[in-house]
Structure formats: C-alpha cells, structure tokens
Coordinates of C-alpha atoms in Angstrom, one line a residue:
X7 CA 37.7 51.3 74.1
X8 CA 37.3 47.9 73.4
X9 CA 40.7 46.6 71.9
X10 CA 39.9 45.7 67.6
X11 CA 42.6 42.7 68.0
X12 CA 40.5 40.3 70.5
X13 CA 37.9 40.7 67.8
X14 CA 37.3 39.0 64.8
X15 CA 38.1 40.7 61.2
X16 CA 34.6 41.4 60.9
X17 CA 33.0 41.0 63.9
X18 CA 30.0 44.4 64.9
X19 CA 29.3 44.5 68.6
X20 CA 26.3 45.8 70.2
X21 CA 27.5 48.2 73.0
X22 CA 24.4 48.7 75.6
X23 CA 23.5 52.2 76.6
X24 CA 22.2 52.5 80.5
X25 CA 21.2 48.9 80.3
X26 CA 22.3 47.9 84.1
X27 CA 21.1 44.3 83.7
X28 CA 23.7 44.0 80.3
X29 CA 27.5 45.0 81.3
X30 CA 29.1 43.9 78.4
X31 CA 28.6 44.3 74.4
X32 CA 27.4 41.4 72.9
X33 CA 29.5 39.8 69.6
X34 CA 27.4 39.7 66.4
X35 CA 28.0 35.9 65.0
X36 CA 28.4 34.7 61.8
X37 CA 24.9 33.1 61.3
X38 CA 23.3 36.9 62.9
X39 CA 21.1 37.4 66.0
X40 CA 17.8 37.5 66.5
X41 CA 16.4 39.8 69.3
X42 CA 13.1 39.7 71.1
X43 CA 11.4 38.7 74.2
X44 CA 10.7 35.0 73.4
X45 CA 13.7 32.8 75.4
X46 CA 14.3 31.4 72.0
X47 CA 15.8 34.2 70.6
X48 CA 19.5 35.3 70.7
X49 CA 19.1 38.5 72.7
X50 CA 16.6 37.7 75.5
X51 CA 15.1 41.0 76.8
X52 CA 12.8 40.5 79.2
X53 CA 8.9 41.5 79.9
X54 CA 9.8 43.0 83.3
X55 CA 12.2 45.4 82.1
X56 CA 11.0 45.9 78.4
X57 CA 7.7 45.6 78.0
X58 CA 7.5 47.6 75.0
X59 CA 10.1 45.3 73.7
X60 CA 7.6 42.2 71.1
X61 CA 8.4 38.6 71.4
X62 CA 10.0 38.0 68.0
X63 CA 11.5 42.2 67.5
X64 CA 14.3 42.1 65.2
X65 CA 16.8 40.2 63.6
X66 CA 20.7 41.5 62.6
X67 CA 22.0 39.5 59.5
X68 CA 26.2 39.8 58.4
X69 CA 26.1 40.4 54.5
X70 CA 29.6 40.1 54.0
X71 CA 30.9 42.8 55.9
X72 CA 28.1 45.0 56.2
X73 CA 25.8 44.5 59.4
X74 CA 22.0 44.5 58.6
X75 CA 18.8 45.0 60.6
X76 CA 15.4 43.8 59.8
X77 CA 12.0 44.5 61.9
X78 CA 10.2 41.3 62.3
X79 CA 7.0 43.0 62.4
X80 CA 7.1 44.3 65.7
X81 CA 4.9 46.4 67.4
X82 CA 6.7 49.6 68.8
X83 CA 8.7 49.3 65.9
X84 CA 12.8 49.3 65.5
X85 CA 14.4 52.6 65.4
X86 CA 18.5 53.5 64.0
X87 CA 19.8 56.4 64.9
X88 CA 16.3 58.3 65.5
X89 CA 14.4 56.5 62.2
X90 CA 11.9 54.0 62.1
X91 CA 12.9 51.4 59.5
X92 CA 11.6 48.0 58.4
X93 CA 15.5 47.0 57.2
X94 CA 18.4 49.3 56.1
X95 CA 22.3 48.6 56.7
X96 CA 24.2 49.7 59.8
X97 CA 27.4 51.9 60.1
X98 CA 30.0 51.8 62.8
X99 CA 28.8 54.1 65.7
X100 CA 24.9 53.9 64.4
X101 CA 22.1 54.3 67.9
X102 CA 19.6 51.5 67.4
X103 CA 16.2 51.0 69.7
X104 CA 13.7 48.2 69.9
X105 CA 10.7 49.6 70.5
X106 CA 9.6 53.6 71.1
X107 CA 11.0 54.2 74.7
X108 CA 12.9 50.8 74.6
X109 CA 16.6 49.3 75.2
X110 CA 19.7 51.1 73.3
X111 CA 22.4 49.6 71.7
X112 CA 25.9 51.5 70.1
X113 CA 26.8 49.4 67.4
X114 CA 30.5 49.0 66.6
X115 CA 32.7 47.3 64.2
X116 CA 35.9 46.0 64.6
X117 CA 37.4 48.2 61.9
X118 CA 36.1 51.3 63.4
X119 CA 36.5 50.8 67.1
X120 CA 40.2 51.9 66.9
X121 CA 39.0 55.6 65.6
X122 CA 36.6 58.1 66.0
X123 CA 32.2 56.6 66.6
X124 CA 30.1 59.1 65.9
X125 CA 26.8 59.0 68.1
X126 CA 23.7 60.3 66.2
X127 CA 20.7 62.7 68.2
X128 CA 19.7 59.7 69.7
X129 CA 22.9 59.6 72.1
X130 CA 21.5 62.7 73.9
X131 CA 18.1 62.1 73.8
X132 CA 15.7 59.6 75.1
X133 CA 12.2 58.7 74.1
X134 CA 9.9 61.2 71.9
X135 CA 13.2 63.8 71.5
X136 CA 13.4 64.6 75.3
X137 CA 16.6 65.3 76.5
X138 CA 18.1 62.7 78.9
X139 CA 19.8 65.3 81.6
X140 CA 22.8 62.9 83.5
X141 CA 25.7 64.6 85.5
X142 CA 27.8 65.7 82.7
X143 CA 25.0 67.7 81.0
X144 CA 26.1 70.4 83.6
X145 CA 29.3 71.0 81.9
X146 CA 28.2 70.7 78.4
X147 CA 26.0 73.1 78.6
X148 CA 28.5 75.3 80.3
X149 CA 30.9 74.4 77.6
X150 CA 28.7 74.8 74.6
X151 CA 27.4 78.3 75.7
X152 CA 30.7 79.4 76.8
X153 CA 29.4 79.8 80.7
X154 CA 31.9 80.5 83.7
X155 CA 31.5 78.9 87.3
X156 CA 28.7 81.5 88.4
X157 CA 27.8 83.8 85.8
X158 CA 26.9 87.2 85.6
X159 CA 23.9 87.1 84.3
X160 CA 24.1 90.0 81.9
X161 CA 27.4 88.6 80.3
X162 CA 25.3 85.6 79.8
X163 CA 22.6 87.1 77.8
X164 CA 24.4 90.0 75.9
X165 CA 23.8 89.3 72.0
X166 CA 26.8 90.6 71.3
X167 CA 28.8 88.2 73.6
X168 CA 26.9 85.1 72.1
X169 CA 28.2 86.2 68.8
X170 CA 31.2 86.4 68.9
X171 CA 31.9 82.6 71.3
X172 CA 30.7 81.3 67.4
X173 CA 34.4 80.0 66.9
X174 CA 34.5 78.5 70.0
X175 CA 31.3 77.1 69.8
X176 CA 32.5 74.8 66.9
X177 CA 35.5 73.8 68.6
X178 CA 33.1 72.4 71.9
X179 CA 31.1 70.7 69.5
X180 CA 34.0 68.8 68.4
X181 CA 35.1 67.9 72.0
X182 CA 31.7 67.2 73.1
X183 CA 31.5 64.7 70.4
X184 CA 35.0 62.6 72.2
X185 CA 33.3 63.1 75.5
X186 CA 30.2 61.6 74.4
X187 CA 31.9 58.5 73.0
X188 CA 34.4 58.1 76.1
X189 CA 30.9 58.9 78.5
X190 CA 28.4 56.8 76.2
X191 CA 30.2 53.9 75.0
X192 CA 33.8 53.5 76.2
X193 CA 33.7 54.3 79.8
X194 CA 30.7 51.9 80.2
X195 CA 33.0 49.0 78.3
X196 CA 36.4 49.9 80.7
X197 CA 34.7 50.8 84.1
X198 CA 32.7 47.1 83.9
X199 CA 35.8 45.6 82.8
X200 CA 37.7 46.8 85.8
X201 CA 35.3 45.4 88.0
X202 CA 37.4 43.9 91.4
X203 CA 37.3 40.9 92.8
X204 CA 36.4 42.6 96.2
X205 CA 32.9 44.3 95.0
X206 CA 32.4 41.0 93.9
X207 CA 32.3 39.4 96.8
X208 CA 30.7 42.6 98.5
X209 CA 27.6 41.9 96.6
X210 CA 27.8 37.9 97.2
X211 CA 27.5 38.7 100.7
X212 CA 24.6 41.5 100.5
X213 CA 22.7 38.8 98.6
X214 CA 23.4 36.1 101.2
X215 CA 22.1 38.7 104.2
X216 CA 19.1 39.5 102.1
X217 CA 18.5 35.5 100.9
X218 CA 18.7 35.5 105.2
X219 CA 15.8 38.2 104.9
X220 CA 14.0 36.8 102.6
X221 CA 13.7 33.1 104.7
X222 CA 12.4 35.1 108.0
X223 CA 10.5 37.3 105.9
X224 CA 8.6 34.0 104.3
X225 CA 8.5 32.4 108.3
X226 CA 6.3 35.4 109.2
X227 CA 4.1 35.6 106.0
X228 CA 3.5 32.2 106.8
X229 CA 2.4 32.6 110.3
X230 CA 0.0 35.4 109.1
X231 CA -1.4 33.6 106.4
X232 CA -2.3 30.7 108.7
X233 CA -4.2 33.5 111.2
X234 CA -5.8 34.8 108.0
X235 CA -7.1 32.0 107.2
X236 CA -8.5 31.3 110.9
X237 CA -10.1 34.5 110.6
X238 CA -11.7 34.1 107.4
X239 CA -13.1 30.4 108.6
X240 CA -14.7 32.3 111.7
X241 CA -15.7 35.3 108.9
X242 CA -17.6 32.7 106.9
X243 CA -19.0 30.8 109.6
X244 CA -21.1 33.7 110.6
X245 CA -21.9 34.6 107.2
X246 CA -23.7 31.3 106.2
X247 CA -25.4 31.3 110.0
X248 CA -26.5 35.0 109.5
X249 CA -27.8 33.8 105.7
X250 CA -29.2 30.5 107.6
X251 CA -30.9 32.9 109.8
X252 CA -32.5 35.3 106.9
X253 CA -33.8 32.1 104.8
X254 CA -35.8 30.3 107.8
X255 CA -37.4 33.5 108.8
X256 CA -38.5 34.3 104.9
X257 CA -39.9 30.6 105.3
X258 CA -41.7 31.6 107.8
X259 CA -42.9 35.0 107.0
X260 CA -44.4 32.9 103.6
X261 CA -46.0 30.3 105.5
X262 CA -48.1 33.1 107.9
X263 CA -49.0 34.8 104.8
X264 CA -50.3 32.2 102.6
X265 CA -52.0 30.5 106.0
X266 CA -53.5 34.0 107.0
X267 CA -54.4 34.6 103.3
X268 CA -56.8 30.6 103.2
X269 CA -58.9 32.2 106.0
X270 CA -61.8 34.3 105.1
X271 CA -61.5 36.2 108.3
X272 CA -58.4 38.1 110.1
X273 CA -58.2 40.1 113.0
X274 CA -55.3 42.1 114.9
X275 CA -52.9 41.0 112.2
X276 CA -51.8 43.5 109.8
X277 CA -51.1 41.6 106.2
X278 CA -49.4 45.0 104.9
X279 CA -46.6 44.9 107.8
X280 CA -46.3 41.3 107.0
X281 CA -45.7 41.8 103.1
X282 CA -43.0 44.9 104.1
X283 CA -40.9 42.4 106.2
X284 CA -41.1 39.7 104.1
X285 CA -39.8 42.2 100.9
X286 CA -37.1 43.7 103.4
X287 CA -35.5 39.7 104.4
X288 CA -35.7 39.2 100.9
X289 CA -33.7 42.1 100.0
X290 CA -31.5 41.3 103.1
X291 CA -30.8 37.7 101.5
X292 CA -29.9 39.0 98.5
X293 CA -27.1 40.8 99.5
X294 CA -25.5 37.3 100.6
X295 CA -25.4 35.8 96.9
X296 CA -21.9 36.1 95.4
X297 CA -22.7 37.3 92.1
X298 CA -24.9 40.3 93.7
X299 CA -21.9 41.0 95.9
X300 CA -19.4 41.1 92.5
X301 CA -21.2 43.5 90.8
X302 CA -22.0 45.6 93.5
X303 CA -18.1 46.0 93.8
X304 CA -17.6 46.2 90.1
X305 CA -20.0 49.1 90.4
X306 CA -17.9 51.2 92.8
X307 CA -14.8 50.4 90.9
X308 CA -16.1 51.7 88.0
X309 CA -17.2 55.2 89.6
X310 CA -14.7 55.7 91.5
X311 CA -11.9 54.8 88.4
X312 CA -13.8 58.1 86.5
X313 CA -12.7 60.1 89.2
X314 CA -9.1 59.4 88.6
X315 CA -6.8 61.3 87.0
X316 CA -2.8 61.0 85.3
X317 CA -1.0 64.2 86.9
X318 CA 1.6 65.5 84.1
X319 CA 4.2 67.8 85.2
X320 CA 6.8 69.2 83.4
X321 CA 9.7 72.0 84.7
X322 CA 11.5 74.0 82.5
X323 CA 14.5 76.2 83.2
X324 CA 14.7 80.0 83.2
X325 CA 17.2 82.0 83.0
X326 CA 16.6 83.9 86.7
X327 CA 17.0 87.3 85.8
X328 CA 16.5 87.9 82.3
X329 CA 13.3 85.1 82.0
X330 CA 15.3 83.7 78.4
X331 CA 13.8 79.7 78.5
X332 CA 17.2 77.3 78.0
X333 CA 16.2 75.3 74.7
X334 CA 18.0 72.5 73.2
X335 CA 18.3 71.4 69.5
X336 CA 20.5 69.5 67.0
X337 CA 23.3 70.6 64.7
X338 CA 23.8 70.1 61.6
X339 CA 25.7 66.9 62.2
X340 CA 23.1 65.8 64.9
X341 CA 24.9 66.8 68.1
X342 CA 22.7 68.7 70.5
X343 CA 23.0 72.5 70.7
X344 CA 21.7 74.3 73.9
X345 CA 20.7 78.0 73.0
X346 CA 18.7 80.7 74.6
X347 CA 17.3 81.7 71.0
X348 CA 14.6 79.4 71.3
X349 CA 15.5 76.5 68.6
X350 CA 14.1 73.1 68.8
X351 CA 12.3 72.1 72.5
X352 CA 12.9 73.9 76.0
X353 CA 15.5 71.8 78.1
X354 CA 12.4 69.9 80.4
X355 CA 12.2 67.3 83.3
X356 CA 8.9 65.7 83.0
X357 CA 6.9 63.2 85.4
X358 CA 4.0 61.2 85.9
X359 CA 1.6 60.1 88.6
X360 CA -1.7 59.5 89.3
X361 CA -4.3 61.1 91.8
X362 CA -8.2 61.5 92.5
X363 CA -10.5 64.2 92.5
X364 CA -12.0 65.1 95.9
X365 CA -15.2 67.0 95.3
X366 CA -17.0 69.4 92.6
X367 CA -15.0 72.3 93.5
X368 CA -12.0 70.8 91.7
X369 CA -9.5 70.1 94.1
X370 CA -7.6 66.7 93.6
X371 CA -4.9 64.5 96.1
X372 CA -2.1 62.9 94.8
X373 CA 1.6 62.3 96.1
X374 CA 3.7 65.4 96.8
X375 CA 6.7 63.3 95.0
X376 CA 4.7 63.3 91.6
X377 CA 4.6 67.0 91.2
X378 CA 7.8 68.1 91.9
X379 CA 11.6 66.5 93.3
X380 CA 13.6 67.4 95.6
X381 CA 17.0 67.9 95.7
X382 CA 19.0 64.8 96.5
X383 CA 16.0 62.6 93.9
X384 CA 17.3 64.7 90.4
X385 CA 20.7 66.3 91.5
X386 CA 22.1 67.0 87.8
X387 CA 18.6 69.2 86.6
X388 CA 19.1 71.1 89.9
X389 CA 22.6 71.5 89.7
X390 CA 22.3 72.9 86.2
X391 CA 19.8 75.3 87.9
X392 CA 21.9 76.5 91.0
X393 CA 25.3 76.4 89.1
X394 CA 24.3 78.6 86.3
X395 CA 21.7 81.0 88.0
X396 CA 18.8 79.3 86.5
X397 CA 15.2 78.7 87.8
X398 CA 13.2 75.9 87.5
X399 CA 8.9 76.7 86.4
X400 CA 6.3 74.0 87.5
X401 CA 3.3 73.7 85.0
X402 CA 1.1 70.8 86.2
X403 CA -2.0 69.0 83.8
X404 CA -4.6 66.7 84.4
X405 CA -6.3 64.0 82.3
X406 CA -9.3 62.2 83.6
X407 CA -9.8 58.7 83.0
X408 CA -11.5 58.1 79.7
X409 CA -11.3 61.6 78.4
X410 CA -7.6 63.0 76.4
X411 CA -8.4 67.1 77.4
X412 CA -5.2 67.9 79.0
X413 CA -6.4 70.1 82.3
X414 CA -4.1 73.0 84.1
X415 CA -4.1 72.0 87.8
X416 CA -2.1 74.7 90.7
X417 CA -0.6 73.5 93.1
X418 CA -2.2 74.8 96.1
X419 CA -0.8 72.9 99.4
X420 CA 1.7 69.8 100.0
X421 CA 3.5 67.7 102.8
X422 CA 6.5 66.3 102.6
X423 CA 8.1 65.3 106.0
X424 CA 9.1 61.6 107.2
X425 CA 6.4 59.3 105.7
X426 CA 4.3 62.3 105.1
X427 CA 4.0 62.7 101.0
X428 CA 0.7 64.1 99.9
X429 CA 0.3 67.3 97.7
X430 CA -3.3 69.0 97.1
X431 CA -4.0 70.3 93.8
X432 CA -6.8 72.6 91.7
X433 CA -8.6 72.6 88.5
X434 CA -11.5 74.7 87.3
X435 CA -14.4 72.5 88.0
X436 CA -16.5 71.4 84.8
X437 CA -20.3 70.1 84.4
X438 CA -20.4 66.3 84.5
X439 CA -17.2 66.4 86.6
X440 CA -16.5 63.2 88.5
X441 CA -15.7 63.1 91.9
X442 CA -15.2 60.1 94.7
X443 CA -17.8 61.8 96.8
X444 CA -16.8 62.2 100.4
X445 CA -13.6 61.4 101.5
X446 CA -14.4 59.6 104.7
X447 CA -10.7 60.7 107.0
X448 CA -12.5 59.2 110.1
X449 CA -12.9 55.6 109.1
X450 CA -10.8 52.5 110.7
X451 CA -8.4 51.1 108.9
X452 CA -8.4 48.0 106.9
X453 CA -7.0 44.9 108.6
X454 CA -4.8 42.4 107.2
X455 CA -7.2 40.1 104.8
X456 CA -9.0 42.9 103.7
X457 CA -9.6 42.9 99.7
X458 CA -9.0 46.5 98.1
X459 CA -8.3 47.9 94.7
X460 CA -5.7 50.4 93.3
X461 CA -6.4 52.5 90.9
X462 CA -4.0 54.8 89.2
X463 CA -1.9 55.0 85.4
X464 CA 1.1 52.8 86.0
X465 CA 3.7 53.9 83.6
X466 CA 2.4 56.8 82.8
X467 CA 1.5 57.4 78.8
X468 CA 4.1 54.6 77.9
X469 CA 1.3 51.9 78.5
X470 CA -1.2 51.3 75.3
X471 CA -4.2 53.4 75.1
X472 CA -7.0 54.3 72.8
X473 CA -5.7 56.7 70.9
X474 CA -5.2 59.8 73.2
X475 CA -7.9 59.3 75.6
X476 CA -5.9 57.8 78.9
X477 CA -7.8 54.5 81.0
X478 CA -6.8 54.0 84.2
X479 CA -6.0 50.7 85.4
X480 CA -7.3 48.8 88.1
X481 CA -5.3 45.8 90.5
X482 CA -7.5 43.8 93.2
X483 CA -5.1 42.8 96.1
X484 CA -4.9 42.9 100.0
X485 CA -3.6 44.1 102.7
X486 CA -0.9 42.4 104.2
X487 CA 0.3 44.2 107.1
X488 CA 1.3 47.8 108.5
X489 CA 4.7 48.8 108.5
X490 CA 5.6 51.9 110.4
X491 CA 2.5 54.7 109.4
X492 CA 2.1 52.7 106.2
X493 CA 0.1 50.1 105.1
X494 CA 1.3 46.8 103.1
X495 CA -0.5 46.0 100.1
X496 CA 0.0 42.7 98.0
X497 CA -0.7 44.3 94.6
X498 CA 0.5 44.7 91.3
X499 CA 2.2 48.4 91.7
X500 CA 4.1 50.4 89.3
X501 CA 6.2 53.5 88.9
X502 CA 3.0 55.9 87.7
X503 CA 0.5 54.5 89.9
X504 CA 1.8 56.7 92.7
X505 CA -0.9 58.8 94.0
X506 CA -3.7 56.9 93.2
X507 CA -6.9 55.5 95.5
X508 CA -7.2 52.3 97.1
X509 CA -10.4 51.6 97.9
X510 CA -12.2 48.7 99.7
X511 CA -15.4 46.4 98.5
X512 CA -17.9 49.5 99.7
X513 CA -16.2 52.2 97.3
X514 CA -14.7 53.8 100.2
X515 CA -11.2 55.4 99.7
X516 CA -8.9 53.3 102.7
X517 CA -5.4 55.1 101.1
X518 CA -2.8 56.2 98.7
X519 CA -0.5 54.6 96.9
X520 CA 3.0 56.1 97.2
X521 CA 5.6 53.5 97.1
X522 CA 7.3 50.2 95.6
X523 CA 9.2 47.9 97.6
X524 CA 12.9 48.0 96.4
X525 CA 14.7 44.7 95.9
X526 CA 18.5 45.4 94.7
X527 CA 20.2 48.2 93.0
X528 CA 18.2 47.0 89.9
X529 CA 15.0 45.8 90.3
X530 CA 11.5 46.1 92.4
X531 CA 9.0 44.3 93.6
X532 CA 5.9 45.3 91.9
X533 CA 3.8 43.5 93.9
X534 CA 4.3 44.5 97.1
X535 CA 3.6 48.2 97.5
X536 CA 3.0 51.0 99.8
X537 CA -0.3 53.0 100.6
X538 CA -0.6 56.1 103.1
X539 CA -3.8 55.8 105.3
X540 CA -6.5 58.1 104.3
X541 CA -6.6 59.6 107.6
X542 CA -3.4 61.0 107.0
X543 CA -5.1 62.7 104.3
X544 CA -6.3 64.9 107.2
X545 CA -3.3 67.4 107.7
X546 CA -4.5 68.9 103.8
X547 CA -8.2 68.1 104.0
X548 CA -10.6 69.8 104.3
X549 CA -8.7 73.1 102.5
X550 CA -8.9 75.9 104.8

C-alpha cells in the first residue's frame, strides 16, 4: 500500500487495474487532469491499446477536497463503479472506466489509503457484467462455498450443508474483500515498486537482441522487395505486350470488315466468323482496363464477405455429477457471490473468431483455437474445473455477415497438432444461405507479391456495428513470404479475425488466418500475420 506521507494532504491517485503499459498510479494535480486519446491531454491513452477510449474522454477536477469526474461527451461513455454518469463526485476506493470495455483505474485518496478501499462489482467483473476468472478465483470460490481440496461431490450439493456454511459465508466475504484490495490494488503498487535492477537490465538486453533482429530482419525484406519489384517489371512488361497484341489485331479484324463490307461481292469469307472474333478480342481487351479489373475484384469480395461468419463460443461450468451450473452474482454490498442456486449469470469463458461457410449443407471452417482452449492457453478456468470436480459445456453460435440471428453450430471434427489448427463446424442450412462455393484444396499457392484479402470480425462484437446485425471487415495486403507451413501476410490482423478467408483477385480462398506476430510481452504486430494454406484444409475436407 502506497505510503499516505509521500503524498500530499489532499492528493487522489489513480491506481491502474491490468494496465501493463501503466506500472504506477498517477497523482491527481491541483489544476485536475484531463484524459483522452489526443497527446494533448494529461492521461495519454493510446488508439492501439484503447480504441474505444475518444480523443477528448474525461476530465477529473479537485473541488476542495472532493475529487470530481466529468464526461466530455465521449462516445463509449465514462463509467464509476459500474454507472454511466455525465459528472458525479468520487469516493476513496471508487472503480472508474473510460469507455464500455476500456482501461480501469482504482481511485485513492491520501486520507483513505492508510485504511480499508472498498472495490465496487466492477473489481471482479469485466465488460458487460462477465466475470474476469484470474488465478485466485480458484480459491475464492473454494472459500466462499466452503469447498475442500477435492470434494465429495454429494457434500457439495447437500442443501442442508449449504445452509448451515451461512455464518461462514459472511466471514469469507469479509476476507475476500482484504484479498481483493491487496490482489487488485496494493500488490500491483509494491510488486512494480520492487522492481530490481537486474530485470532491468534483462529486458535492456532482450531489446538490444531483438533491435539486432529487427536490422537483419529489414536487410532481407529489402532484398525481397527489390526481387518483387523485378518481377512485377517483367509482370507488367507482358501485360502491356499481350494488350499491344489484342488492340492491333482488333485494328485489324475492323479494317477486313469495313473493307469486305465496301465490296458488293464476297466469296469464301465468312463475315459472321469475322464479327464473333472481333466481339471476342474486344472482350479480351477489356479485361486489361484497370477499372474493369477493380470491380471485378470488388465483386468477389463482396460474395465471398456474405459467406462469412463471427463464431461465438461460450463454456460454462457444471457441476460433474449432479449437472448444478456454477453462477455468480453480487451481495448486497457489491462483492461477488458464487452459488449453485442459480442467482445472477452462470460463471462463463466466452470467445470470438471468425470462419466461412463451405457449401449449402451447412458446414463451416474456422480455427480449432476459436472454439475451444486448451490447457496451458486458460489455466485458472480449467483449474477451477479439475480442482473442484467440475465440467466445462461448449455451446457454439454463428452470425453471418450482415444479418444479427445468432445460429447453433456443433462441432463436428478439428485438428490441433504442430501448425495444424483448423476445426470444422455445422449449422442447419437455410434458403438464401451463402456459401464460397468450392473450396479449391488443389490449387498452387500464392507467391510472394501476390495481392489477397482477409476477411474476418477483428475484435469480435467490441468493434461498432449497426445495431445488432455484425459486418465483417475486409484488409487488402500481400504476401510476403512462407515461414515454416505458413504463409506471411503483410495485413492489418487482429485478435477476432482468426479463422477467417484470405482470398486472391479471382475470389478463390488461398488460406486461413490464424495468427499475429508477437512483438514483446506487451504488444503485437497487427500487420504482419499468419495464414494456413488452404490445402491444409485437406486433412477435414471433404467430411467423410
């Protein structure tokens, strides 16, 4: 806990909550702080990591000593301690958000730092009321419903058992609120604080190796842009001979026709043949004019972005034996309450993704990672599972791009092994269902050069859309390279888009997406991603 003496007499702090890019709270001044994502605000929050965050959010104003907040008009709103509000005055331990979804700050006060802070609801959960499961939900959930180290299940469920843990039950509350304050706000201020010298200089030295990297890395890209552009010199050579080609011999399919046509008299020619070819190098030529060739890709875009879909799935744990759904509410005082009586929202993990449908029968491909994790990717929801005899139940949807009907999809065959991560799912097929048409597993792969689009929901439902029909997005790039069985793509590529087609100029599917390129323990590089060749497509399709 922060010590109230290297503070002023009435200096409020805002503590961050899981904000790795902020370490430390950040001192309220005298004159107040504005917030926002222009650089010429206070507290700079930036577009990459908030984008729901507006450019001029909120200001916090020091009234003598009470703290206030005021929304400048912003667009996801400003949100204390689970309430939207325009302004209202803040209290030593309040929870305030910019933005639905956004960055969370404690807020503290010098007078009240040396006693008890009370986090509100919005401590435990994270955005739209969904609980945010870390390590120590485990044993707060063990503590609150009065759970031994491997259960016996019918101990667990007995009524009469429940009943009578009621006094104890009040006396966990109470500890779980000093082990939320010493998890939430405290340990994050000391552990930061303690920071060595030695890790320090750790990370200088990663960031040297990788700055190393980074130089060779930009040598080679170098040397392949220089033989793209050789090969797109040679590309465009043959183009404009090949169009040369098609407009001399229309010139000269005109001039037999209107020289033949002057003469009263013709034998052994055939004028009909002669109109056919001239129509057909016409058509030919056509297909060489830019604008022609734009829309003509625009047009497969378009059908193939109907065809996409946003893959929704949400587990929920059971109890194994008995089938009682773990729920999780709030207490009178706003502290959550975990209970098998069903009040407030089952305890849920939910993902996003993206994927395509594959033909009128229904069946859809996505990535085997969006529908469900595996052990060592959410360790505490597991744990919870395996330590207390619960199981976990998979219920997939699908929502088409354009539409907002939510669709129940099975899960019907997946592959996850080395850079294997596909998963094949179902739906009860629909009239006016769109599809890709056919999945072409046999075709080359795209070079480096080669323009394609992805086509996916990046972010999931946390991106603007129209109302609650979904819209995928679309991001033109190319391929760079091929790394291992994947394939580079210089794109803009997003946690949500996984799953999704990449298709080439033609409409043809050439891959899907399934992975970012990591840059440090705290960022990504959205545009460079990953897609898995379509042929690889091949171990689940065709469905046997």
């Amino acid at each position: 806990m922060a010590d109230p003496q290297e503070m002023s007499s009435n200096a409020w702090q805002l503590s961050p909550l899981q904000i790795p890019s902020l370490r430390r709270p950040i001192e309220v001044p005298v004159g107040g702080l504005t917030v926002g994502r222009d650089p010429a605000s206070d507290l700079v929050l930036s577009t990459d990591q908030f984008p729901g965050v507006s450019a001029h959010h909120a200001r916090l104003n020091l009234e003598g000593k009470v703290l206030w907040v005021e929304d400048l008009g912003a667009k996801n709103g400003t949100i204390v301690s689970g309430e939207r509000i325009e302004r209202c005055a803040l209290k030593n331990g309040d929870i305030i958000q910019f933005g639905s979804g956004g960055p969370r700050f404690a807020v503290l006060s010098a007078e009240g730092l040396a006693g008890t802070v009370s986090l509100a609801r919005t401590a435990f959960f994270g955005a739209r009321g969904k609980s945010a499961i870390g390590e120590e939900t485990v044993e707060r959930v063990r503590m609150q419903l009065d759970l031994p180290d491997k259960l016996e299940v019918a101990k667990m469920i007995a009524g009469e058992e429940r009943r009578s843990r009621g006094a104890l039950l009040i006396t966990v509350v109470v500890a779980l609120i000093f082990v939320a304050i010493g998890w939430q706000v405290v340990g994050k201020i000391q552990d930061e604080s303690r920071a060595s010298v030695e890790e320090l200089q750790k990370q200088t030295e990663e960031l040297q190796e990788k700055l190393i990297l980074s130089r060779a890395q930009l040598e080679q890209h170098q040397g392949q842009w220089e033989a793209r552009q050789n090969e797109f010199s040679e590309a465009r050579d043959d183009w404009d001979a090949d169009r040369l080609g098609l407009i001399k011999e229309r010139e000269r399919l005109e001039k037999t026709i209107q020289s033949l046509a002057n003469k009263e008299k013709v034998e052994g020619v055939d004028m009909g043949a002669l109109q056919e070819q001239l129509e057909q190098t016409t058509r030919s030529l056509s297909l060489y004019d830019p604008v022609n060739l734009e829309q003509a890709r625009l047009r497969e875009v378009a059908r193939i972005n109907r065809a996409v879909v946003m893959v929704e799935a949400l587990e929920v744990l059971k109890q194994r034996t008995s089938g009682e759904v773990l729920f999780i509410s709030e207490d009178e005082y706003g502290f959550a309450d975990f209970n098998f009586e069903g009040l407030g929202e089952p305890l849920s993990k939910e993902a996003s993704g993206s994927g395509f449908c594959l033909n009128d029968e229904g069946y859809l491909l996505t990535n085997a990672h969006v529908v469900f994790k595996e052990e060592g990717e959410d360790l505490s929801f597991l744990a919870l599972a395996d330590e207390m005899d619960f199981e976990t139940t998979l219920e997939l949807t699908v929502t088409f791009s354009g539409e907002s009907l939510k669709r129940e999809a099975k899960l019907i065959d997946w592959v996850r092994e080395g850079d294997q991560d596909l998963a094949l799912l179902k739906i009860e097929p629909f009239d006016g269902m769109p599809t890709i048409g056919k999945l072409k597993l046999d075709s080359p792969e795209p070079t480096g050069g080669t323009e394609v689009f992805c086509i996916g929901f990046p972010l999931g439902r946390s991106v603007m859309q129209q109302g609650e029909t979904v819209i995928a997005s679309t991001f033109r790039g190319i391929v760079s390279r091929k790394v291992r069985s994947y394939l580079q793509v210089d794109a803009a590529i997003h946690p949500g888009a996984s799953g999704g087609p990449v298709i080439d100029g033609t409409g043809s599917v050439v891959g899907v997406v399934t992975a970012i390129h990591p840059v440090d323990r705290e960022g990504k590089a959205s545009a460079i991603g990953y897609i898995i060749p379509i042929a690889d497509a091949g171990v689940l399709w065709p469905h046997e």
